Short mmCIF file of C-alpha atoms in Angstrom, two decimals:
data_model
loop_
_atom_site.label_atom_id
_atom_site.label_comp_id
_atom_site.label_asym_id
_atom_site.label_seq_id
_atom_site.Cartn_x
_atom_site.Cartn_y
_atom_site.Cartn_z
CA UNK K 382 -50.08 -50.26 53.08
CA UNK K 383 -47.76 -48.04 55.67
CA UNK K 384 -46.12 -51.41 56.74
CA UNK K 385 -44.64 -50.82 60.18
CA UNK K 386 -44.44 -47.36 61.15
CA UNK K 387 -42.41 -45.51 64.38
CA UNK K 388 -42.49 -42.24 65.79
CA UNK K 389 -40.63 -40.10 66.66
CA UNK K 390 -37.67 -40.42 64.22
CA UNK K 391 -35.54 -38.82 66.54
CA UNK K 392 -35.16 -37.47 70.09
CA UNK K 393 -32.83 -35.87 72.52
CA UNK K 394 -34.17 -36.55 76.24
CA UNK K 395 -32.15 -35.51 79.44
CA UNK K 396 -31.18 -37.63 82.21
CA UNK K 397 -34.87 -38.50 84.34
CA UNK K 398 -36.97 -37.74 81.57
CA UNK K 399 -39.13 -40.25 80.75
CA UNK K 400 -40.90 -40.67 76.59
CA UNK K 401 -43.02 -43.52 74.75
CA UNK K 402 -41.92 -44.90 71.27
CA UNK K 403 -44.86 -45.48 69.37
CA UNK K 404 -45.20 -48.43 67.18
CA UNK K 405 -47.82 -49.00 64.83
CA UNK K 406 -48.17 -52.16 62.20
CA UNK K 407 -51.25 -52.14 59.53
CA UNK K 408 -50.55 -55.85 58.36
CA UNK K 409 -52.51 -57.06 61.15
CA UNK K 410 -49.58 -59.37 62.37
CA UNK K 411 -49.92 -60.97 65.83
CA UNK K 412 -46.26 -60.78 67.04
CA UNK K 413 -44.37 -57.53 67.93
CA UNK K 414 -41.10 -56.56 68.62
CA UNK K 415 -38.90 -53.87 70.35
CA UNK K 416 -35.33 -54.23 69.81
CA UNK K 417 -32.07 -51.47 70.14
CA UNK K 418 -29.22 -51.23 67.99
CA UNK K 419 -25.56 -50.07 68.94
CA UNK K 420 -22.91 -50.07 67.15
CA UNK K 421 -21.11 -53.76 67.37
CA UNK K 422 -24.09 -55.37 69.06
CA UNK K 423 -26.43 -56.57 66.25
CA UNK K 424 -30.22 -55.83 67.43
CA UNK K 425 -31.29 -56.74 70.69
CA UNK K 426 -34.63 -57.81 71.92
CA UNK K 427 -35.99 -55.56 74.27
CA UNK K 428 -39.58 -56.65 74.89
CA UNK K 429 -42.09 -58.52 72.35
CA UNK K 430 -45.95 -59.28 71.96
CA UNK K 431 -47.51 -62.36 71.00
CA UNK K 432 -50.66 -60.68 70.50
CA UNK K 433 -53.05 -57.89 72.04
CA UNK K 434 -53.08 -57.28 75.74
CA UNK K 435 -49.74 -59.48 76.06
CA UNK K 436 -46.28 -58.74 76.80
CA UNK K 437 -42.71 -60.24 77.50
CA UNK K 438 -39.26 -59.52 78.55
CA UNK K 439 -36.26 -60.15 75.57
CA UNK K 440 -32.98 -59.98 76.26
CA UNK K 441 -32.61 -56.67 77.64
CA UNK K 442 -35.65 -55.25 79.21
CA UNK K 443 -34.56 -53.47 82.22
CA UNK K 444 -35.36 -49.71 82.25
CA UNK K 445 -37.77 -50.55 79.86
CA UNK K 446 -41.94 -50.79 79.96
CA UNK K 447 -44.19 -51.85 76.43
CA UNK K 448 -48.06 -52.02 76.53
CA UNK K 449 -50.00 -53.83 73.66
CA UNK K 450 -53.45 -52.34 74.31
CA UNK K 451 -54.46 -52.58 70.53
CA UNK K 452 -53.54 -55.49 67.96
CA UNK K 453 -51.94 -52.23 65.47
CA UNK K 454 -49.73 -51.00 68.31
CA UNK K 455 -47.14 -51.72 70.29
CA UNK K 456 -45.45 -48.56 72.69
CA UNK K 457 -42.48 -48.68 74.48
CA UNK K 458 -41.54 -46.62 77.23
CA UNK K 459 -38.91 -45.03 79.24
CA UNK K 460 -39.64 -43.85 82.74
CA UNK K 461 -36.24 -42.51 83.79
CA UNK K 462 -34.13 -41.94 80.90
CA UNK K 463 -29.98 -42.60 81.41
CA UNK K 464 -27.32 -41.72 78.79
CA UNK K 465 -27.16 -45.97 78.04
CA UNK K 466 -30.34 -46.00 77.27
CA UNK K 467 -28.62 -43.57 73.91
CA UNK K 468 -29.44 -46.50 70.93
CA UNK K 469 -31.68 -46.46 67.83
CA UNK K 470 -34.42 -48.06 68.58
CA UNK K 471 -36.34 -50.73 65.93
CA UNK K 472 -39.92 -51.69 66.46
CA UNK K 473 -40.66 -55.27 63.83
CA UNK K 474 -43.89 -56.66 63.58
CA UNK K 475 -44.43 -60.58 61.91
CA UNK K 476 -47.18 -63.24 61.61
CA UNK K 477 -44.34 -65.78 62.65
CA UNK K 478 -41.53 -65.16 60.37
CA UNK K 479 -40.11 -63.32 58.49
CA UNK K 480 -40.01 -60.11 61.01
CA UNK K 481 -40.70 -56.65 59.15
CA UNK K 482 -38.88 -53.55 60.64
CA UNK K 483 -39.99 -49.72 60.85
CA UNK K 484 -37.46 -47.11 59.64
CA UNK K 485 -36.42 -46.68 63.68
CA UNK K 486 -36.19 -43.82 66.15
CA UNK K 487 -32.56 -42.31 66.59
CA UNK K 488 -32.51 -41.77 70.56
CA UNK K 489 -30.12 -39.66 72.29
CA UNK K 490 -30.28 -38.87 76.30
CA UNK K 491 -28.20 -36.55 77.54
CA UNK H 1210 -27.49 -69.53 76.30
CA UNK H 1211 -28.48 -69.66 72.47
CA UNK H 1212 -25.98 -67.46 70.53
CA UNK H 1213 -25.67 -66.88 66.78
CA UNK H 1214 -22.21 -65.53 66.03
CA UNK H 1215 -21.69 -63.88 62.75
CA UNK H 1216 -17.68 -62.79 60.92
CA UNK H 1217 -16.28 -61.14 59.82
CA UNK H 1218 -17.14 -57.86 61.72
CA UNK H 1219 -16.66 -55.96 58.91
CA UNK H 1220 -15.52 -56.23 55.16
CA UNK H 1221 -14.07 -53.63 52.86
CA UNK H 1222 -13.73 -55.00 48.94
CA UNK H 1223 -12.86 -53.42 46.16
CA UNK H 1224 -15.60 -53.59 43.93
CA UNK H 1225 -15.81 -56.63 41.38
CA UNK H 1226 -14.46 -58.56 44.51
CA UNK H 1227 -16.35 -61.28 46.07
CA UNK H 1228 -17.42 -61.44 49.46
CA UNK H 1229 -18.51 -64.30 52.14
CA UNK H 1230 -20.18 -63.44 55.51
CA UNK H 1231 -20.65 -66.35 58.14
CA UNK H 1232 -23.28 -67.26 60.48
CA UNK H 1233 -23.05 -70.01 63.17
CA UNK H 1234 -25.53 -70.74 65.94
CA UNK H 1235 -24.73 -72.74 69.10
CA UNK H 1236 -28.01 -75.00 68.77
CA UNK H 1237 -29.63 -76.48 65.78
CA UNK H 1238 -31.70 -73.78 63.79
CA UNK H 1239 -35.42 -74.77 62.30
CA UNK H 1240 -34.60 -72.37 59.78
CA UNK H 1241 -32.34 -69.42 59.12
CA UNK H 1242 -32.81 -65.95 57.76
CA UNK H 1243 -31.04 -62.92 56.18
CA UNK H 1244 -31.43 -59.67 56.67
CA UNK H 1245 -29.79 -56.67 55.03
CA UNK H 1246 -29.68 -53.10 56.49
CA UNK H 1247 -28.83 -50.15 54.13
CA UNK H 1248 -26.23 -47.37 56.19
CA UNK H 1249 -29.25 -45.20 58.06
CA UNK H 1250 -31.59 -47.75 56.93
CA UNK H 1251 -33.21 -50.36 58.58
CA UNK H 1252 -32.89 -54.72 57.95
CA UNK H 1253 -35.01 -55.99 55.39
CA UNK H 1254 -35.87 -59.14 55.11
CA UNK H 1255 -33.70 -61.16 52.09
CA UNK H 1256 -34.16 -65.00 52.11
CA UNK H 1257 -34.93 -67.71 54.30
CA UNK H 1258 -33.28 -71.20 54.52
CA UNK H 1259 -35.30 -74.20 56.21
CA UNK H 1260 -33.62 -77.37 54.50
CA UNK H 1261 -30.44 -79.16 55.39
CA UNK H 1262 -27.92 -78.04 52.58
CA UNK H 1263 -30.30 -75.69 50.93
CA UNK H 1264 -28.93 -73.53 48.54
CA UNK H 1265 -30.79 -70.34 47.35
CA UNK H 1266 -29.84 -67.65 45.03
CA UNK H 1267 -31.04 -64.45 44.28
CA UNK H 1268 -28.94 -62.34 41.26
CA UNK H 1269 -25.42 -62.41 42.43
CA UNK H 1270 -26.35 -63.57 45.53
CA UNK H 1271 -25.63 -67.14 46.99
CA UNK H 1272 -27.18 -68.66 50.52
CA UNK H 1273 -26.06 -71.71 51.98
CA UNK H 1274 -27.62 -73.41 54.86
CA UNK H 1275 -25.22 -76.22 56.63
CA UNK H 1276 -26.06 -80.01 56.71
CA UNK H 1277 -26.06 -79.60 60.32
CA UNK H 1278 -28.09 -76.84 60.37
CA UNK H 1279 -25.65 -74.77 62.52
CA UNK H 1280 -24.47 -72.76 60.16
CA UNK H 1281 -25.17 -70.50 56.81
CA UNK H 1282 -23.43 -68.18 54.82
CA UNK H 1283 -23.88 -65.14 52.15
CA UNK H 1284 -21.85 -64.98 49.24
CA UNK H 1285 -22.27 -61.97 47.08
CA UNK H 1286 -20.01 -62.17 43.40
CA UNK H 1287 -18.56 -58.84 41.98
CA UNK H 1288 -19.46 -56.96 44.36
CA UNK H 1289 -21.48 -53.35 43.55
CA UNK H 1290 -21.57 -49.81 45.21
CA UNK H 1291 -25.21 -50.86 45.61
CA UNK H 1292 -24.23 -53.73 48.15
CA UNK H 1293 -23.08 -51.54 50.71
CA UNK H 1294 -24.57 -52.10 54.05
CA UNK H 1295 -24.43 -54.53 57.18
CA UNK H 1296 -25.59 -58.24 56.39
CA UNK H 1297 -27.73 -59.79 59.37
CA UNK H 1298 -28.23 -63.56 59.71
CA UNK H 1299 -31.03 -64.89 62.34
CA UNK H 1300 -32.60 -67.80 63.89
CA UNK H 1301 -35.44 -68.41 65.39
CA UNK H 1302 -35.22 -69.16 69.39
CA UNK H 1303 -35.94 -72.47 70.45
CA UNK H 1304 -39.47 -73.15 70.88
CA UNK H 1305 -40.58 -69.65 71.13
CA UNK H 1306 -43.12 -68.45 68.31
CA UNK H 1307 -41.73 -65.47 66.33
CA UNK H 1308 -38.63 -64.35 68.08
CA UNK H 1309 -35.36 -64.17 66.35
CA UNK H 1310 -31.74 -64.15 67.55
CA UNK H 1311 -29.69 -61.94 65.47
CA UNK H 1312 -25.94 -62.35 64.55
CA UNK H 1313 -23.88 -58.92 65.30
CA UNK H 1314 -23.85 -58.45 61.91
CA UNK H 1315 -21.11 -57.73 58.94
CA UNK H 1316 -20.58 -54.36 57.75
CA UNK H 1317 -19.94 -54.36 53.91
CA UNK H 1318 -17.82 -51.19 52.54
CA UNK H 1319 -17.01 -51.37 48.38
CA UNK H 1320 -14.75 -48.72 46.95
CA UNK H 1321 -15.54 -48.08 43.54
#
């Protein structure tokens, strides 16, 4: 088993652009999870999914869009990149608790 | 709001020291967990705590959950170069399936 898988592992995006973070999760958990990381903040909740075809706002979702179209999956876009959006980005998948994490994508926007 | 508030920041032992992280939560936790996150890593899941006073150990490692069930802490004895990394406690939201709100974390450093 992959566990919970992410790509890219890294990206550089300019100002405006817009990317998706793709998420995938082969232990056929129901919950999913989108947080950032910074340095000082702990990991924040960005968006989560408490199964297919359903989505919710965490704790900072603005600039932010996820889509759960398949069980496995879980994307996360950006339509308008800005320099705070610059984090490393964790995807976690769970079938309540504990949470399991993918390695992360290292984001940069210029 | 619900807040779980984690210190020190960060730690820096000399190794064979001991070291103590602390968790607290504003609101009564059903359970808490720990998390561990290697430098360029990401957290992995360590232990969780669901009784009042529960006491857990794994190896050198000690967890404590609090009578009140407010607060926990780590306690890792003599310390190893192999410890490194930033210790994450976390407890569930109120009422709301899955989701977990995470302490800011300690950062562990160990000279040799």
């Amino acid at each position: 088993n992959a566990g919970v898988t992410q790509t890219p592992k890294f990206r550089v995006l300019k100002t405006g652009q817009s990317m998706t973070l793709l998420c995938a999760q082969d232990m056929n958990h129901e919950y999913m999870y989108w947080y950032r990381q910074d340095p000082g903040m702990g990991l924040r909740l960005i968006h989560y999914s408490v199964g297919e075809g359903t989505t919710a706002k965490g704790e900072v979702p603005d600039g932010y869009n996820v889509s759960r179209l398949k069980k496995q999956n879980f994307l996360l876009g950006l339509e308008s990149a800005a320099p705070s959006q610059t984090s490393v980005y964790f995807c976690a998948s769970s079938s309540g608790q504990p949470q399991f994490f993918g390695p992360g994508t290292r984001l940069t926007v210029l | 709001g619900q807040q779980v508030m984690q210190i020190p920041q960060y730690q820096h032992v000399q190794e064979g020291e001991d070291f103590t992280t602390y968790c607290n939560s504003s609101t009564t936790l059903s359970n808490i967990q720990w998390y561990k996150q290697r430098p360029g890593g990401h957290p992995v899941f360590l232990i969780q705590l669901v009784k009042s006073g529960e006491v857990k150990k794994q190896k050198r490692l000690t967890f404590q959950f609090g009578e009140a069930k407010k607060n926990s802490s780590l306690h890792i004895t003599a310390t190893q170069t192999t410890d490194v990394g930033t210790y994450f406690c976390a407890g569930p939201y109120y009422n709301q399936g899955g989701k977990l709100i995470f302490g800011q974390g300690t950062e562990l450093s160990v000279k040799p």
